[in-house]
């Protein structure tokens, strides 16, 4: 039921996710931040049961921090981070699978390029220019197919994301009033806007 | 019967010889000094002369074990690498479980516990290193900032907190006496740096390229001093010594 999507543009990636934490017919909270920061210039938008979501993202984030610390501050590329995350999902698959679908976006300072990877809960991964997880894909992929092109600016990418959110809010059965939108570029991972402040407890 | 081969065997007079030999290995290592100031901790290490063809950047004696804790060691470099890696994993593991940074004391205790384990198991030898762990404690009881802390561990597996300490090098004992004589409580960062460099100059040849100075500030932020900065302070200290020698007849009267 979660919605997570991402759009790559020239110099960065926009990640957006709905903010509902729900199970069955009950909404536990509506200000959840499902886009976890992995390193200074990468983040993972995740959909799935809250337990797996938190467990998996914290585990990956701490292991990436360990790598950086153990290697004298060397930052792992987005490519490496995505493959590491996929590897962990794959290993857990036949033991105790994480039921999480991931969109991992990051900016590599060394090459000045941004990249976006989509990984599903069976640990199938592809590098994409834009992606959707959940029912949202039925509504949003067609919009992205039509509007995405090479060399988008940040504002154009945000416009595509907002178009997708509007489409969902009109046509998707499940009401998702709050979305959090983040941008990953050379400045790092920053919040562009949110429907409800994740810090409010 | 030789009581010094197996680690798990006491000698009749209560010595664990392997541990004492490990301490000797530490003495053969290069010197590391830690000085606690009012709002910083200074770690100063001796950089032994490198082979001409060696890249000096690949020799790291002051490392971060966590975002907020910095470690300097004396002794076997390879043993240090293993122990540091274990500590780094432990720090991240603590962060994963507790969603909070481990205190410097926790990490010092962990290192000491690990070093002790290797003195009580068969088939292994102790780690031949002593460490100095620097960082800041959490603010408590309405304080605004944390306090600087300096911990030391040794091959026997003990850990303790110090205002200033020296590990490694043949002259550790006399350096400790030097520090005892010249240490003052609540020193400014400038004075703490000066004291560490003064102490290090007693054992290394003059020159910034033979030492590495690191200042740890609030929040455990590590900052390695640039060579030029260190050189300036070294020259300052040396000129003071010169003036001291000229104006008095007693030898080596360092100011303060």
Coordinates of C-alpha atoms in Angstrom, one line a residue:
Chain A
X1 CA 0.0 0.0 0.0
X2 CA 3.1 2.2 0.3
X3 CA 4.0 4.5 -2.5
X4 CA 7.6 5.2 -3.2
X5 CA 9.0 6.7 -6.4
X6 CA 12.1 8.4 -7.7
X7 CA 13.1 10.4 -10.7
X8 CA 16.7 11.0 -11.9
X9 CA 17.7 14.4 -13.3
X10 CA 20.9 15.9 -14.5
X11 CA 22.9 16.3 -11.3
X12 CA 20.6 14.6 -8.8
X13 CA 17.8 12.3 -7.9
X14 CA 14.4 13.1 -6.4
X15 CA 12.9 10.5 -4.1
X16 CA 9.3 10.7 -2.9
X17 CA 7.3 8.5 -0.5
X18 CA 3.9 8.7 1.2
X19 CA 4.0 9.2 4.9
X20 CA 1.4 6.7 6.1
X21 CA 2.3 3.9 8.6
X22 CA -0.7 1.6 8.3
X23 CA -1.7 -2.0 8.7
X24 CA -5.0 -3.5 7.5
X25 CA -7.6 -0.8 8.1
X26 CA -5.7 1.1 10.8
X27 CA -3.4 4.1 10.2
X28 CA -0.8 4.1 13.0
X29 CA 0.8 7.4 12.0
X30 CA 0.7 9.7 9.1
X31 CA 4.1 11.5 9.3
X32 CA 6.5 8.6 8.8
X33 CA 9.7 9.3 6.8
X34 CA 10.3 6.3 4.6
X35 CA 13.3 7.7 2.9
X36 CA 16.3 6.8 5.1
X37 CA 19.6 8.5 4.7
X38 CA 22.4 6.0 4.1
X39 CA 25.4 8.2 3.7
X40 CA 26.0 11.8 3.2
X41 CA 25.0 11.6 -0.5
X42 CA 22.6 8.7 -0.7
X43 CA 19.2 7.6 0.6
X44 CA 16.9 4.7 0.3
X45 CA 13.1 5.0 -0.2
X46 CA 11.5 1.8 1.2
X47 CA 8.1 0.3 1.1
X48 CA 6.9 -2.7 3.2
X49 CA 5.9 -3.6 6.7
X50 CA 7.3 -1.1 9.2
X51 CA 9.4 -3.7 11.1
X52 CA 11.3 -4.8 8.0
X53 CA 11.6 -1.3 6.7
X54 CA 13.3 0.0 9.9
X55 CA 15.4 -3.2 10.5
X56 CA 16.7 -3.3 6.9
X57 CA 17.5 0.3 6.4
X58 CA 19.2 0.7 9.8
X59 CA 21.3 -2.4 9.2
X60 CA 22.4 -1.2 5.7
X61 CA 23.1 2.4 7.0
X62 CA 25.2 1.2 9.9
X63 CA 27.2 -1.2 7.7
X64 CA 27.9 1.6 5.2
X65 CA 29.0 3.9 8.2
X66 CA 31.4 1.1 9.3
X67 CA 32.9 0.8 5.8
X68 CA 33.5 4.5 5.7
X69 CA 35.1 4.5 9.1
X70 CA 37.2 1.5 8.4
X71 CA 38.5 2.8 5.2
X72 CA 39.7 6.2 6.2
X73 CA 36.7 8.1 5.1
X74 CA 36.4 6.5 1.6
X75 CA 32.9 6.8 0.4
X76 CA 31.3 3.9 -1.3
X77 CA 29.8 4.7 -4.7
X78 CA 26.0 4.5 -5.2
X79 CA 26.6 1.5 -7.4
X80 CA 28.5 -0.3 -4.6
X81 CA 25.9 0.7 -2.0
X82 CA 23.1 -0.6 -4.2
X83 CA 24.9 -3.9 -4.8
X84 CA 25.6 -4.3 -1.1
X85 CA 22.0 -3.7 -0.2
X86 CA 20.9 -6.1 -2.9
X87 CA 23.4 -8.7 -1.7
X88 CA 22.0 -8.5 1.9
X89 CA 18.4 -8.9 0.6
X90 CA 19.4 -11.9 -1.5
X91 CA 21.2 -13.6 1.4
X92 CA 18.3 -13.1 3.7
X93 CA 15.8 -14.3 1.0
X94 CA 16.1 -18.0 1.8
X95 CA 16.6 -17.5 5.5
X96 CA 14.4 -14.7 6.8
X97 CA 13.4 -12.5 4.0
X98 CA 12.9 -8.8 4.3
X99 CA 9.7 -7.8 2.6
X100 CA 10.9 -4.5 1.4
X101 CA 10.9 -2.9 -2.0
X102 CA 13.7 -0.3 -2.3
X103 CA 14.5 2.7 -4.5
X104 CA 18.1 3.7 -3.8
X105 CA 19.3 7.0 -5.1
X106 CA 22.7 8.6 -4.7
X107 CA 25.1 11.2 -6.0
X108 CA 28.7 10.4 -6.6
X109 CA 31.0 13.3 -6.0
X110 CA 33.9 11.7 -7.8
X111 CA 32.0 11.4 -11.1
X112 CA 29.5 14.2 -10.5
X113 CA 26.7 11.9 -11.5
X114 CA 23.5 10.8 -9.8
X115 CA 22.0 7.3 -10.1
X116 CA 18.9 5.5 -9.1
X117 CA 18.5 1.8 -8.5
X118 CA 15.3 -0.2 -8.0
X119 CA 15.5 -3.4 -5.9
X120 CA 12.4 -5.5 -5.2
X121 CA 11.9 -7.8 -2.2
X122 CA 13.2 -10.8 -4.1
X123 CA 16.5 -8.9 -4.6
X124 CA 16.1 -8.2 -8.3
X125 CA 17.9 -5.0 -9.1
X126 CA 18.1 -2.6 -12.1
X127 CA 19.6 0.8 -12.6
X128 CA 16.8 3.1 -13.8
X129 CA 16.1 6.7 -14.7
X130 CA 12.8 6.7 -12.8
X131 CA 11.0 4.1 -10.8
X132 CA 7.9 3.3 -8.7
X133 CA 7.2 0.8 -5.9
X134 CA 3.8 -0.4 -5.0
X135 CA 0.3 0.2 -6.5
X136 CA 1.6 3.6 -7.5
X137 CA 3.4 2.0 -10.4
X138 CA 0.1 1.4 -12.1
X139 CA -0.7 5.1 -12.1
X140 CA 2.6 6.8 -12.3
X141 CA 4.9 4.8 -14.6
X142 CA 3.0 6.0 -17.6
X143 CA 3.4 9.6 -16.6
X144 CA 7.1 9.1 -16.1
X145 CA 7.4 7.2 -19.4
X146 CA 5.9 10.1 -21.2
X147 CA 7.5 13.0 -19.4
X148 CA 11.0 11.8 -18.5
X149 CA 13.9 12.7 -20.9
X150 CA 17.6 13.0 -20.7
X151 CA 19.0 16.2 -19.2
X152 CA 16.1 17.2 -17.0
X153 CA 16.6 20.1 -14.5
X154 CA 15.8 19.7 -10.8
X155 CA 12.6 21.7 -11.2
X156 CA 11.4 19.6 -14.1
X157 CA 12.0 16.5 -12.1
X158 CA 10.1 17.8 -9.1
X159 CA 7.2 18.8 -11.5
X160 CA 7.0 15.2 -12.7
X161 CA 6.9 14.0 -9.1
X162 CA 4.2 16.4 -8.2
X163 CA 2.2 15.3 -11.2
X164 CA 2.4 11.7 -10.1
X165 CA 1.3 12.6 -6.5
X166 CA -1.7 14.5 -7.9
X167 CA -2.6 11.6 -10.1
X168 CA -2.5 9.3 -7.1
X169 CA -4.5 11.6 -4.9
X170 CA -7.3 11.8 -7.6
X171 CA -7.3 8.2 -8.9
X172 CA -5.9 5.8 -6.2
X173 CA -8.4 4.2 -3.9
X174 CA -6.3 4.5 -0.8
X175 CA -6.1 8.1 0.4
X176 CA -2.5 9.3 0.7
X177 CA -2.7 13.0 1.7
X178 CA 1.0 13.3 2.9
X179 CA 4.1 12.8 0.8
X180 CA 7.7 13.6 1.7
X181 CA 9.9 14.6 -1.2
X182 CA 13.7 14.6 -0.9
X183 CA 16.5 15.6 -3.3
X184 CA 20.0 14.1 -3.5
X185 CA 22.6 16.2 -5.2
X186 CA 26.0 17.5 -4.6
X187 CA 24.7 19.3 -1.5
X188 CA 23.7 16.0 0.0
X189 CA 20.3 14.6 1.0
X190 CA 17.8 17.4 1.7
X191 CA 14.1 17.6 2.2
X192 CA 12.2 19.6 -0.4
X193 CA 8.8 19.4 1.2
X194 CA 6.7 17.2 3.4
X195 CA 3.0 16.7 4.1
X196 CA 3.5 16.2 7.8
X197 CA 6.7 16.9 9.8
X198 CA 8.3 13.5 10.6
X199 CA 9.8 15.0 13.7
X200 CA 6.4 15.7 15.3
X201 CA 6.0 13.0 17.9
Chain B
X1 CA 59.9 -25.4 33.6
X2 CA 59.6 -22.3 31.5
X3 CA 56.7 -20.2 32.7
X4 CA 56.8 -17.7 29.8
X5 CA 55.6 -19.8 26.9
X6 CA 52.0 -20.5 27.4
X7 CA 49.9 -17.4 28.2
X8 CA 47.6 -19.2 30.6
X9 CA 50.3 -20.2 33.0
X10 CA 51.3 -18.1 36.0
X11 CA 54.9 -18.2 37.2
X12 CA 55.5 -19.2 40.8
X13 CA 55.8 -15.5 41.8
X14 CA 52.6 -14.5 40.2
X15 CA 53.8 -13.1 36.9
X16 CA 52.1 -13.6 33.5
X17 CA 55.2 -13.4 31.5
X18 CA 53.5 -13.2 28.1
X19 CA 51.7 -10.1 29.3
X20 CA 54.9 -8.5 30.5
X21 CA 56.6 -9.3 27.2
X22 CA 53.6 -7.7 25.4
X23 CA 54.3 -4.6 27.6
X24 CA 57.9 -4.7 26.4
X25 CA 56.6 -4.8 22.8
X26 CA 54.7 -1.6 23.6
X27 CA 57.9 0.0 24.9
X28 CA 59.5 -0.8 21.5
X29 CA 56.8 1.1 19.7
X30 CA 56.8 4.8 18.9
X31 CA 55.6 7.3 21.5
X32 CA 52.1 8.5 21.8
X33 CA 51.1 11.3 24.2
X34 CA 47.6 12.4 25.2
X35 CA 46.8 15.7 27.1
X36 CA 43.4 16.7 28.3
X37 CA 42.7 20.5 28.3
X38 CA 39.7 22.4 29.4
X39 CA 37.7 21.9 26.2
X40 CA 39.9 19.6 24.1
X41 CA 42.1 16.5 24.1
X42 CA 45.4 16.6 22.2
X43 CA 46.9 13.4 20.9
X44 CA 50.6 13.7 19.8
X45 CA 52.4 10.8 18.2
X46 CA 55.9 10.2 17.1
X47 CA 56.3 9.5 13.4
X48 CA 59.4 7.3 13.1
X49 CA 61.6 8.0 10.1
X50 CA 60.1 6.4 7.0
X51 CA 62.0 4.7 4.2
X52 CA 62.5 7.1 1.4
X53 CA 60.4 5.2 -1.0
X54 CA 57.4 4.9 1.4
X55 CA 54.3 7.0 1.1
X56 CA 53.8 8.6 4.4
X57 CA 50.1 9.0 4.0
X58 CA 49.5 5.3 4.3
X59 CA 50.9 5.2 7.9
X60 CA 48.1 6.1 10.2
X61 CA 48.7 6.2 14.0
X62 CA 45.7 8.3 15.0
X63 CA 42.4 6.9 13.8
X64 CA 38.7 7.4 14.3
X65 CA 37.0 4.4 15.8
X66 CA 33.7 6.1 15.8
X67 CA 32.4 9.5 14.7
X68 CA 33.0 10.7 18.2
X69 CA 36.1 8.8 19.5
X70 CA 39.7 9.0 18.4
X71 CA 42.4 6.5 19.1
X72 CA 46.2 6.6 19.1
X73 CA 48.2 3.5 19.8
X74 CA 51.8 2.3 20.6
X75 CA 53.2 -1.1 19.8
X76 CA 52.6 -3.7 17.0
X77 CA 50.9 -2.0 14.1
X78 CA 49.3 -5.1 12.8
X79 CA 47.8 -6.0 16.2
X80 CA 46.5 -2.4 16.4
X81 CA 44.7 -2.8 13.1
X82 CA 42.9 -5.9 14.2
X83 CA 41.9 -4.4 17.6
X84 CA 40.7 -1.2 15.9
X85 CA 38.6 -3.0 13.4
X86 CA 36.9 -5.0 16.2
X87 CA 36.3 -1.8 18.1
X88 CA 34.8 -0.1 15.0
X89 CA 32.4 -3.0 14.5
X90 CA 31.4 -2.8 18.2
X91 CA 30.8 0.9 17.9
X92 CA 28.4 0.5 14.9
X93 CA 26.8 -2.5 16.6
X94 CA 26.1 -0.3 19.7
X95 CA 24.7 2.4 17.4
X96 CA 22.4 -0.1 15.7
X97 CA 21.1 -1.5 19.0
X98 CA 20.9 1.7 21.0
X99 CA 20.3 4.4 18.4
X100 CA 23.0 6.4 20.2
X101 CA 26.7 6.9 20.1
X102 CA 28.8 4.8 22.4
X103 CA 30.6 6.7 25.1
X104 CA 34.4 6.9 25.1
X105 CA 34.4 4.9 28.3
X106 CA 32.3 2.2 26.8
X107 CA 34.7 1.8 23.9
X108 CA 37.7 1.9 26.3
X109 CA 36.1 -0.8 28.4
X110 CA 35.4 -2.9 25.3
X111 CA 39.0 -2.6 24.1
X112 CA 40.3 -3.5 27.6
X113 CA 37.9 -6.5 27.8
X114 CA 39.1 -7.7 24.4
X115 CA 42.7 -7.4 25.4
X116 CA 42.1 -9.3 28.6
X117 CA 40.3 -12.1 26.8
X118 CA 43.5 -12.8 24.9
X119 CA 45.4 -13.2 28.1
X120 CA 43.2 -16.0 29.4
X121 CA 42.8 -18.2 26.4
X122 CA 44.9 -21.1 25.2
X123 CA 46.7 -20.9 21.9
X124 CA 46.7 -17.1 21.5
X125 CA 49.0 -14.3 22.5
X126 CA 48.1 -10.9 23.9
X127 CA 47.8 -7.9 21.7
X128 CA 51.1 -6.1 21.7
X129 CA 49.6 -2.6 21.9
X130 CA 48.5 0.1 24.4
X131 CA 45.9 2.6 23.3
X132 CA 44.9 6.2 24.1
X133 CA 41.2 6.9 23.5
X134 CA 40.1 10.5 23.3
X135 CA 36.7 12.1 23.1
X136 CA 34.0 13.9 25.0
X137 CA 31.5 12.7 27.6
X138 CA 27.8 13.5 27.3
X139 CA 26.6 16.7 29.0
X140 CA 24.8 15.7 32.2
X141 CA 22.9 17.4 35.0
X142 CA 22.0 20.6 33.0
X143 CA 25.5 21.1 31.7
X144 CA 25.7 22.7 28.3
X145 CA 28.7 20.8 26.9
X146 CA 30.4 17.5 27.6
X147 CA 33.8 17.2 29.2
X148 CA 36.9 16.0 27.4
X149 CA 38.0 12.5 28.4
X150 CA 41.2 10.5 27.8
X151 CA 41.4 6.8 28.5
X152 CA 44.3 4.4 28.3
X153 CA 44.3 0.6 27.8
X154 CA 47.2 -1.8 28.0
X155 CA 48.0 -5.4 27.0
X156 CA 47.0 -6.7 30.5
X157 CA 43.5 -5.6 29.8
X158 CA 43.2 -2.7 32.2
X159 CA 41.6 0.7 31.3
X160 CA 41.8 3.9 33.2
X161 CA 41.1 7.6 32.7
X162 CA 44.0 10.1 32.6
X163 CA 44.6 13.9 32.6
X164 CA 47.7 13.3 30.6
X165 CA 49.4 10.1 29.6
X166 CA 52.3 8.7 27.6
X167 CA 52.5 5.2 26.0
X168 CA 55.2 3.6 24.0
X169 CA 58.8 4.6 23.6
X170 CA 61.8 3.9 25.8
X171 CA 61.4 7.1 27.7
X172 CA 57.7 6.8 28.7
X173 CA 58.6 7.0 32.4
X174 CA 60.6 10.2 32.2
X175 CA 58.0 11.7 29.9
X176 CA 55.3 11.0 32.4
X177 CA 57.4 12.8 35.0
X178 CA 57.7 15.7 32.6
X179 CA 54.0 15.8 32.2
X180 CA 53.3 15.6 35.9
X181 CA 55.6 18.5 36.5
X182 CA 54.2 20.7 33.8
X183 CA 50.5 19.7 33.6
X184 CA 47.9 22.2 34.7
X185 CA 44.2 21.7 35.1
X186 CA 41.9 23.4 32.6
X187 CA 44.5 24.3 30.0
X188 CA 43.4 26.2 26.9
X189 CA 43.7 24.4 23.6
X190 CA 46.8 26.4 22.8
X191 CA 48.6 25.4 26.0
X192 CA 47.5 21.8 25.8
X193 CA 49.0 21.6 22.2
X194 CA 52.1 23.3 23.4
X195 CA 52.6 20.9 26.3
X196 CA 52.1 17.9 24.1
X197 CA 54.6 19.1 21.5
X198 CA 57.1 20.1 24.3
X199 CA 56.9 16.6 25.7
X200 CA 57.2 14.9 22.3
X201 CA 60.3 17.1 21.5
X202 CA 62.0 15.3 24.4
X203 CA 62.0 12.1 22.4
X204 CA 61.9 13.0 18.7
X205 CA 64.3 15.0 16.6
X206 CA 63.0 18.5 16.1
X207 CA 60.7 19.0 13.2
X208 CA 57.0 18.8 12.4
X209 CA 57.6 15.9 10.0
X210 CA 58.5 13.7 12.9
X211 CA 55.3 14.2 14.7
X212 CA 51.6 14.1 14.1
X213 CA 49.3 16.2 16.3
X214 CA 45.6 15.8 16.5
X215 CA 43.1 17.9 18.4
X216 CA 39.8 16.4 19.5
X217 CA 37.2 19.0 20.1
X218 CA 33.6 19.1 21.4
X219 CA 31.5 16.3 19.8
X220 CA 34.6 14.2 19.3
X221 CA 35.5 16.1 16.1
X222 CA 39.0 15.0 15.0
X223 CA 41.3 17.6 13.5
X224 CA 44.9 16.8 12.5
X225 CA 47.1 19.8 12.6
X226 CA 48.8 20.9 9.4
X227 CA 52.6 20.5 9.3
X228 CA 53.2 24.3 9.0
X229 CA 51.2 25.0 12.2
X230 CA 53.1 22.4 14.1
X231 CA 56.4 23.8 12.8
X232 CA 55.5 27.2 14.0
X233 CA 54.9 25.9 17.5
X234 CA 58.1 23.8 17.5
X235 CA 60.1 26.9 16.5
X236 CA 58.4 28.9 19.3
X237 CA 59.2 26.3 21.9
X238 CA 62.8 26.0 20.7
X239 CA 63.4 29.7 20.8
X240 CA 62.0 29.8 24.3
X241 CA 64.4 27.1 25.3
X242 CA 67.3 29.0 23.8
X243 CA 66.3 32.1 25.7
X244 CA 66.0 30.1 28.8
X245 CA 69.5 28.7 28.4
X246 CA 70.9 32.2 27.8
X247 CA 69.3 34.0 30.7
X248 CA 69.8 31.3 33.4
X249 CA 72.7 29.0 34.2
X250 CA 70.5 26.0 35.0
X251 CA 70.0 23.7 32.1
X252 CA 66.8 23.2 30.0
X253 CA 64.5 25.5 31.9
X254 CA 61.4 25.3 29.8
X255 CA 59.0 28.1 30.6
X256 CA 55.7 27.5 32.6

